[in-house]
Coordinates of C-alpha atoms in Angstrom, one line a residue:
M1 CA -18.1 15.0 5.6
T2 CA -19.3 13.0 2.6
I3 CA -17.0 10.6 0.8
Q4 CA -17.4 9.3 -2.5
W5 CA -15.0 6.6 -3.7
F6 CA -15.9 3.9 -6.1
P7 CA -12.9 2.8 -8.3
G8 CA -13.5 1.0 -11.7
H9 CA -12.4 -2.2 -10.2
M10 CA -14.9 -2.2 -7.5
A11 CA -17.7 -2.0 -10.0
K12 CA -16.4 -4.7 -11.8
A13 CA -15.9 -6.6 -8.9
K14 CA -19.6 -6.5 -7.7
R15 CA -20.8 -7.6 -11.1
E16 CA -18.3 -10.8 -10.5
V17 CA -19.6 -11.5 -7.2
S18 CA -23.0 -11.9 -8.4
E19 CA -21.7 -14.0 -11.3
K20 CA -19.8 -16.4 -9.2
L21 CA -22.3 -16.9 -6.6
K22 CA -23.6 -20.0 -8.2
F23 CA -20.4 -21.8 -7.7
V24 CA -20.1 -21.5 -3.9
D25 CA -21.9 -22.9 -1.0
I26 CA -21.5 -20.1 1.3
V27 CA -20.2 -16.5 1.6
F28 CA -17.9 -15.4 4.2
E29 CA -18.7 -12.1 4.9
L30 CA -15.5 -10.1 6.7
V31 CA -16.5 -7.0 9.0
D32 CA -14.0 -5.0 11.2
A33 CA -15.0 -5.8 14.9
R34 CA -14.3 -2.5 15.9
L35 CA -17.2 -1.1 13.6
P36 CA -19.4 -4.2 12.8
L37 CA -22.1 -2.3 11.1
S38 CA -20.2 0.4 9.5
S39 CA -17.7 -2.0 7.6
R40 CA -20.6 -3.9 6.2
N41 CA -21.4 -2.8 2.6
P42 CA -25.1 -2.5 2.4
L43 CA -25.1 -3.4 -1.1
L44 CA -24.0 -7.2 -0.5
D45 CA -27.4 -7.7 1.2
Q46 CA -28.8 -7.1 -2.5
I47 CA -26.3 -9.2 -4.0
L48 CA -26.0 -12.0 -1.9
Q49 CA -29.7 -12.7 -1.3
Q50 CA -30.4 -15.9 0.3
K51 CA -27.1 -17.4 -0.1
P52 CA -25.8 -19.0 3.2
R53 CA -23.6 -16.5 5.1
L54 CA -21.1 -16.4 7.8
V55 CA -20.0 -13.1 9.3
I56 CA -16.7 -13.1 10.7
L57 CA -15.8 -10.5 13.0
N58 CA -12.1 -9.9 12.3
K59 CA -9.7 -8.1 14.2
A60 CA -11.5 -9.0 17.5
D61 CA -8.1 -8.7 19.3
L62 CA -8.7 -4.9 18.7
A63 CA -12.0 -4.3 19.7
D64 CA -14.0 -3.7 22.9
P65 CA -14.7 -7.3 24.2
Q66 CA -18.0 -6.7 25.5
Q67 CA -19.4 -4.6 22.5
T68 CA -18.0 -7.9 20.0
R69 CA -20.2 -10.3 21.7
L70 CA -23.1 -7.8 21.6
W71 CA -22.4 -7.6 17.9
Q72 CA -22.0 -11.2 17.3
G73 CA -25.3 -12.0 19.0
Y74 CA -26.8 -9.4 16.7
F75 CA -26.0 -11.1 13.5
E76 CA -26.8 -14.3 14.9
S77 CA -30.4 -13.0 15.5
L78 CA -30.6 -12.1 12.3
G79 CA -30.3 -15.6 11.1
F80 CA -26.8 -15.5 9.9
A81 CA -23.7 -17.5 11.4
A82 CA -21.0 -15.6 13.2
V83 CA -17.5 -16.1 14.5
T84 CA -15.2 -13.6 16.0
V85 CA -11.4 -14.1 15.1
N86 CA -8.1 -12.7 14.8
A87 CA -6.9 -13.4 11.3
H88 CA -3.1 -13.4 12.8
D89 CA -3.7 -16.1 15.3
S90 CA -3.4 -19.7 14.4
S91 CA -6.8 -20.7 15.8
A92 CA -8.5 -18.6 13.1
T93 CA -8.8 -21.7 10.6
K94 CA -10.3 -24.1 13.0
R95 CA -12.8 -21.6 13.8
V96 CA -13.8 -20.2 10.7
I97 CA -14.1 -24.1 9.2
Q98 CA -16.0 -25.2 12.3
A99 CA -18.5 -22.5 12.0
A100 CA -18.8 -22.9 8.3
K101 CA -19.8 -26.7 8.6
L102 CA -22.3 -25.7 11.5
A103 CA -23.8 -23.1 9.0
L104 CA -24.1 -25.7 6.4
K105 CA -25.0 -28.7 8.4
E106 CA -28.5 -29.2 6.7
K107 CA -27.0 -29.0 3.2
I108 CA -24.2 -31.7 4.4
A109 CA -26.8 -33.6 5.9
R110 CA -28.9 -33.7 2.5
D111 CA -26.0 -34.6 0.4
K112 CA -25.1 -37.6 2.8
A113 CA -28.9 -38.8 2.5
R114 CA -28.7 -38.3 -1.3
G115 CA -25.3 -40.7 -1.3
L116 CA -23.0 -37.9 -2.4
K117 CA -19.3 -38.3 -1.4
P118 CA -18.2 -35.5 1.0
R119 CA -16.2 -32.7 -0.7
S120 CA -14.6 -29.5 0.7
I121 CA -16.8 -26.4 1.4
R122 CA -16.8 -23.7 -1.6
A123 CA -16.7 -20.5 -0.1
M124 CA -16.5 -16.9 -1.3
V125 CA -14.8 -14.2 0.9
V126 CA -16.4 -10.7 0.5
G127 CA -15.6 -7.6 2.7
I128 CA -14.7 -3.9 2.2
P129 CA -11.3 -2.9 1.8
N130 CA -9.0 -3.2 5.1
V131 CA -11.1 -5.6 7.0
G132 CA -8.2 -8.5 6.7
K133 CA -9.4 -10.5 3.8
S134 CA -5.8 -11.4 2.5
T135 CA -4.8 -11.9 5.8
L136 CA -7.2 -14.5 6.7
M137 CA -7.1 -16.2 3.4
N138 CA -3.4 -16.6 4.0
R139 CA -4.2 -18.1 7.4
L140 CA -7.0 -20.5 5.8
V141 CA -4.7 -21.6 3.1
G142 CA -1.4 -22.1 5.6
K143 CA 0.8 -19.9 3.0
K144 CA 1.3 -16.6 1.9
I145 CA -0.9 -16.6 -1.5
A146 CA -3.3 -14.0 -1.1
Q147 CA -1.6 -10.5 -1.4
T148 CA -1.8 -8.5 2.0
G149 CA -1.0 -4.7 2.8
N150 CA -1.9 -2.3 5.5
K151 CA -4.1 -0.1 3.0
P152 CA -7.2 -0.5 1.4
G153 CA -7.6 -1.8 -2.4
V154 CA -4.5 -4.3 -2.4
T155 CA -6.4 -7.1 -3.9
K156 CA -7.5 -6.5 -7.1
G157 CA -8.6 -9.9 -8.8
Q158 CA -10.3 -13.0 -8.0
Q159 CA -8.4 -16.2 -7.3
W160 CA -9.3 -19.6 -5.9
L161 CA -7.5 -20.7 -3.2
R162 CA -7.4 -24.4 -1.3
S163 CA -7.4 -24.8 2.5
G164 CA -6.2 -28.2 2.9
T165 CA -9.3 -30.8 2.2
D166 CA -12.0 -28.7 4.2
L167 CA -12.3 -25.5 1.8
E168 CA -11.9 -24.1 -1.3
L169 CA -11.8 -20.2 -1.2
L170 CA -12.7 -17.6 -3.7
D171 CA -11.3 -14.3 -3.0
T172 CA -12.7 -11.0 -4.2
P173 CA -11.6 -7.2 -4.4
G174 CA -12.5 -5.4 -1.5
I175 CA -16.0 -3.4 -2.6
L176 CA -16.9 0.1 -1.2
W177 CA -20.1 1.5 -1.9
P178 CA -20.5 4.7 -4.1
K179 CA -21.1 7.0 -1.2
F180 CA -21.3 7.4 2.7
E181 CA -24.6 9.1 3.4
D182 CA -23.8 9.0 7.2
P183 CA -20.7 11.0 7.8
D184 CA -19.9 9.5 10.8
V185 CA -19.8 6.1 9.0
G186 CA -16.9 7.8 6.7
K187 CA -15.1 9.0 9.6
K188 CA -15.2 5.6 11.4
L189 CA -13.9 4.0 8.0
A190 CA -11.4 6.6 8.0
L191 CA -9.9 6.1 11.3
T192 CA -9.5 2.6 10.8
G193 CA -7.7 3.1 7.8
A194 CA -10.3 1.5 5.3
I195 CA -10.3 4.5 3.3
K196 CA -7.1 5.8 1.6
D197 CA -5.7 8.7 3.8
Q198 CA -5.2 10.8 0.4
L199 CA -9.0 11.2 0.3
L200 CA -9.2 12.5 3.7
H201 CA -8.4 15.4 6.1
L202 CA -6.5 14.0 8.8
D203 CA -7.3 16.7 11.1
D204 CA -10.9 16.1 11.0
I205 CA -10.3 12.3 11.6
A206 CA -8.1 12.9 14.7
I207 CA -10.5 15.4 16.3
F208 CA -13.1 12.9 15.6
G209 CA -11.1 10.1 17.2
L210 CA -10.3 12.0 20.3
D211 CA -13.8 13.1 20.7
F212 CA -14.8 9.5 20.4
F213 CA -12.2 8.3 23.0
A214 CA -12.8 11.2 25.6
R215 CA -16.6 10.2 25.6
Y216 CA -16.4 6.3 25.7
Y217 CA -12.7 5.4 27.0
P218 CA -12.2 8.7 29.4
G219 CA -8.6 8.6 30.7
R220 CA -7.0 6.8 27.6
I221 CA -6.0 10.2 26.0
S222 CA -4.4 11.9 29.1
Q223 CA -2.5 8.6 29.7
R224 CA -0.9 8.5 26.3
Y225 CA -0.3 12.0 25.8
R226 CA 0.4 12.9 29.5
L227 CA -2.4 15.6 29.6
T228 CA -3.8 16.9 32.6
E229 CA -7.6 16.4 33.6
V230 CA -8.5 20.1 32.2
E231 CA -6.6 19.3 29.0
E232 CA -8.4 16.2 28.2
A233 CA -12.0 17.9 29.1
L234 CA -11.1 20.5 26.4
P235 CA -13.0 20.2 23.0
A236 CA -11.3 17.7 20.8
A237 CA -9.7 20.6 18.2
E238 CA -8.2 22.2 21.2
M239 CA -7.2 19.0 22.6
L240 CA -5.1 18.0 19.3
M241 CA -3.6 21.5 19.6
V242 CA -2.3 20.5 22.9
I243 CA -1.1 17.3 21.9
T244 CA 0.8 18.7 18.8
E245 CA 2.6 21.1 21.1
K246 CA 3.4 18.5 23.9
R247 CA 4.9 16.4 21.1
G248 CA 7.1 19.2 19.9
Y249 CA 5.6 19.8 16.8
K250 CA 4.9 23.3 17.6
D251 CA 2.0 24.3 15.3
D252 CA 2.3 21.7 12.8
Y253 CA -1.1 20.4 13.3
D254 CA -0.8 18.1 10.4
R255 CA 1.7 16.1 12.0
G256 CA -0.2 16.2 15.0
S257 CA -3.1 14.9 13.6
E258 CA -1.4 12.1 11.8
L259 CA 0.2 10.9 15.2
V260 CA -3.1 10.8 16.7
V261 CA -4.8 8.5 13.7
V262 CA -1.6 6.1 13.5
E263 CA -1.5 5.7 17.0
V264 CA -5.3 5.1 17.1
R265 CA -5.2 2.6 14.5
Q266 CA -1.9 0.9 16.2
N267 CA -4.0 0.7 19.4
K268 CA -1.6 2.7 21.2
L269 CA -5.0 4.0 23.2
G270 CA -6.2 0.5 23.6
S271 CA -8.8 -1.6 22.2
F272 CA -12.0 -0.1 21.2
T273 CA -15.0 -0.2 19.1
L274 CA -16.7 2.6 17.3
D275 CA -20.0 1.1 16.6
R276 CA -21.7 1.3 20.0
Y277 CA -24.3 -1.5 19.9
E278 CA -26.4 0.2 22.4
E279 CA -26.6 3.4 20.3
M280 CA -27.1 2.0 16.7
G281 CA -30.6 1.0 17.0
V282 CA -30.2 -2.7 16.3
G283 CA -31.2 -4.4 19.5
S284 CA -34.4 -5.9 18.2
G285 CA -33.0 -8.1 15.6
E286 CA -36.1 -7.6 13.6
T287 CA -34.9 -8.4 10.3
R288 CA -33.7 -12.1 9.5
V289 CA -32.9 -14.1 6.4
D290 CA -33.6 -17.6 5.5
K291 CA -30.4 -19.8 5.7

């Protein structure tokens, strides 16, 4: 499955991010902790270049904790600061601010030595759609300013927001890249809701999700959908047919597919991480950036 989706507002956002970099001290790059690598836009490395960066693994409460620890270590091995958060949790603000100050400690020390008055950190928030940018922004500023929605493409324009005396935040629209060369990346993004459902075949995504859970979290499917061991061992397409029938949808496999996808997104099958650290070929951390 090759997915191509690059709306005009995303192309404009890419240009605006490049233009506004000079106004910020650091970039907050949000990724989904359930797919830390697949939810990164590879174009951002070209755009952001050597600008200090804090990678925020959001939705950590929905992800596999062991995998999240490995991925945080991976980003740190690249020379980035990294922090794990749940944007809905009140502790997220303190964790992000502390991590940002630590990432900029050398700059802060230089400014102090030059006799400059302390000022708030200016940060740009970037990430692909549906990684929780608006939710985090609202958490950081302590009120609902940034628009949120459980679907991609909610934020359409840039806006500055103030977080107490510590942070000034520049929000940006989510930026997807023009095409996903790796079909599994597209399926992972689709399963977590980063791509509009209208662009997908939900049965393909449901089958992908069932196959993933059967492989990495055995027993969860049978527990959720009351399958026998024999039924859970079926190929994912046949398993979807069984689930559809058991839920009383007869042969309405579109409805069965929607059920599976929605329940995976709602963590009805438990926390999970789609990007498996041990299988993504990133363990060496050979690529570094200058802070």
